[in-house]
Amino acid sequence: MASVHPEQKPAQEAPFKFSLDDWSLFRRFLILGVEGASYSAKASSLRGENATALRRLLAAGRGEEVVAELLAVSAGGRCAKQDTVVFALALTAVHGDTAAKRAAYGAVPIICSIPTTLFMFIGFVEAAGTGSGWGRGMRRAVQEWYAQKKPRQLAYTCTKYKERLGWSHRDALRLCHLNVTKHKKASPGLALVCRYLVKGKEGLKSTSIDTPGKSDTPAEVTDMELSDVQQSDTMQQSDPMKQSDTMQQ
């Protein structure tokens, strides 16, 4: 059987098919989760071999374009699941060139807007990486995720999503080495929430994460923000509707 179009190529699932370039295959992977022509509603695990087109794009030095596309797809809600976007972001952060890695880590607070996707990104990077420990780019990306949020927003978000996918905020904060007293966006409220996430209620006694025994939060600010943290945590634990919503995400 002969091809009816010069751009058609032989295929296993059909006599002939149109071939797609790597960019089109990459977009198909982001939106559907597969590179092939067949889509299944059954969940499939995300692995490196499922994103061969992305690897070729990264090898060709197009990592910054990849990150720009990830931001556009994520912001536009064009993907079936956010998992593929986070997975592609992690691969870019691990296998991209220097510029691509910088762009990927910079996009983490935007694409991974909630703790679930942040922990997903961390897990994908850990699985795709070959070294041990977190590099400077990874630590800075996670630091910025926490530091860019307002204290009350951070308290609400992090008490709603305490643990996901085997990761907790305590793990992330300890590994990223966030110094809440020296960060450029440091504030008494941020320091208080981070201490609570790392040490629980014991951390609300105005004790710094990095300098044990040293108080860095004024008592009047502690009293004001402390009630917000405790109230947010209590609401998440006592409201069955919010617990149900949390379990579904």
Short mmCIF file of C-alpha atoms in Angstrom, two decimals, residues 61-182:
data_model
loop_
_atom_site.label_atom_id
_atom_site.label_comp_id
_atom_site.label_asym_id
_atom_site.label_seq_id
_atom_site.Cartn_x
_atom_site.Cartn_y
_atom_site.Cartn_z
CA GLY A 61 19.57 23.85 23.68
CA ARG A 62 15.89 24.81 23.59
CA GLY A 63 15.35 24.59 27.33
CA GLU A 64 14.31 28.23 27.78
CA GLU A 65 11.66 27.80 25.09
CA VAL A 66 10.47 24.69 26.91
CA VAL A 67 10.05 26.61 30.18
CA ALA A 68 8.14 29.39 28.40
CA GLU A 69 5.79 26.78 26.95
CA LEU A 70 5.34 25.18 30.37
CA LEU A 71 4.35 28.54 31.85
CA ALA A 72 1.87 29.16 29.04
CA VAL A 73 0.27 25.70 29.26
CA SER A 74 0.03 25.87 33.04
CA ALA A 75 -1.42 29.40 33.12
CA GLY A 76 -3.90 28.59 30.36
CA GLY A 77 -5.12 25.39 31.98
CA ARG A 78 -4.51 23.52 28.72
CA CYS A 79 -3.19 20.28 30.21
CA ALA A 80 -5.34 17.35 31.34
CA LYS A 81 -3.28 17.15 34.54
CA GLN A 82 -0.65 19.39 36.04
CA ASP A 83 1.56 16.33 36.59
CA THR A 84 3.02 16.42 33.08
CA VAL A 85 3.95 20.11 33.33
CA VAL A 86 5.65 19.59 36.71
CA PHE A 87 7.41 16.50 35.37
CA ALA A 88 8.71 18.39 32.32
CA LEU A 89 9.82 21.26 34.57
CA ALA A 90 11.78 18.84 36.75
CA LEU A 91 13.47 17.21 33.74
CA THR A 92 14.45 20.63 32.45
CA ALA A 93 15.89 21.59 35.84
CA VAL A 94 17.97 18.41 35.88
CA HIS A 95 18.97 17.88 32.22
CA GLY A 96 18.81 21.38 30.72
CA ASP A 97 21.78 23.65 30.08
CA THR A 98 22.68 26.44 32.50
CA ALA A 99 20.17 28.93 31.09
CA ALA A 100 17.43 26.31 30.99
CA LYS A 101 18.04 25.29 34.59
CA ARG A 102 17.94 28.91 35.71
CA ALA A 103 14.62 29.44 33.92
CA ALA A 104 13.18 26.18 35.26
CA TYR A 105 14.03 26.90 38.88
CA GLY A 106 12.72 30.44 38.50
CA ALA A 107 9.37 29.09 37.30
CA VAL A 108 8.88 26.77 40.29
CA PRO A 109 6.92 29.24 42.48
CA ILE A 110 4.63 30.02 39.52
CA ILE A 111 3.91 26.54 38.18
CA CYS A 112 4.03 24.77 41.55
CA SER A 113 1.58 27.13 43.20
CA ILE A 114 0.42 24.77 45.96
CA PRO A 115 2.35 22.39 48.23
CA THR A 116 1.12 19.33 46.32
CA THR A 117 2.81 20.42 43.09
CA LEU A 118 5.88 21.64 44.97
CA PHE A 119 6.35 18.24 46.58
CA MET A 120 5.66 16.60 43.21
CA PHE A 121 8.44 18.70 41.66
CA ILE A 122 10.83 17.76 44.47
CA GLY A 123 10.04 14.08 43.99
CA PHE A 124 10.57 14.23 40.22
CA VAL A 125 13.89 16.05 40.63
CA GLU A 126 15.05 13.50 43.19
CA ALA A 127 14.10 10.65 40.84
CA ALA A 128 15.69 12.23 37.74
CA GLY A 129 18.86 13.50 39.40
CA THR A 130 22.11 11.57 39.50
CA GLY A 131 23.88 13.38 42.33
CA SER A 132 23.30 13.43 46.06
CA GLY A 133 21.86 16.41 47.89
CA TRP A 134 20.29 19.58 46.57
CA GLY A 135 22.22 22.02 44.43
CA ARG A 136 22.14 25.79 44.82
CA GLY A 137 19.44 26.24 42.18
CA MET A 138 17.12 23.71 43.81
CA ARG A 139 17.59 25.19 47.28
CA ARG A 140 16.96 28.71 46.02
CA ALA A 141 13.81 27.67 44.14
CA VAL A 142 12.28 26.08 47.22
CA GLN A 143 13.36 29.01 49.40
CA GLU A 144 11.59 31.41 47.03
CA TRP A 145 8.44 29.27 47.06
CA TYR A 146 8.08 29.90 50.79
CA ALA A 147 9.49 33.43 50.93
CA GLN A 148 7.28 34.86 48.16
CA LYS A 149 4.08 34.10 50.04
CA LYS A 150 2.56 36.42 52.62
CA PRO A 151 2.68 34.95 56.14
CA ARG A 152 -1.08 34.46 56.45
CA GLN A 153 -1.32 32.89 52.99
CA LEU A 154 1.61 30.60 53.78
CA ALA A 155 0.09 29.58 57.11
CA TYR A 156 -3.26 28.70 55.51
CA THR A 157 -1.79 26.88 52.51
CA CYS A 158 0.75 24.86 54.46
CA THR A 159 -1.63 23.79 57.21
CA LYS A 160 -4.13 22.69 54.56
CA TYR A 161 -1.53 20.67 52.65
CA LYS A 162 0.76 19.43 55.44
CA GLU A 163 2.13 16.34 53.72
CA ARG A 164 1.89 15.02 50.18
CA LEU A 165 3.64 12.30 48.18
CA GLY A 166 5.94 11.36 51.03
CA TRP A 167 7.16 14.93 51.60
CA SER A 168 6.37 17.45 54.30
CA HIS A 169 7.13 21.14 54.78
CA ARG A 170 9.54 20.18 57.51
CA ASP A 171 11.54 18.14 54.98
CA ALA A 172 11.50 20.89 52.35
CA LEU A 173 12.49 23.69 54.72
CA ARG A 174 15.34 21.74 56.25
CA LEU A 175 16.73 20.68 52.87
CA CYS A 176 16.49 24.13 51.26
CA HIS A 177 18.30 25.76 54.22
CA LEU A 178 15.99 28.77 54.31
CA ASN A 179 17.38 31.32 56.76
CA VAL A 180 14.27 33.22 57.76
CA THR A 181 16.25 35.94 59.50
CA LYS A 182 18.63 36.79 56.62
#
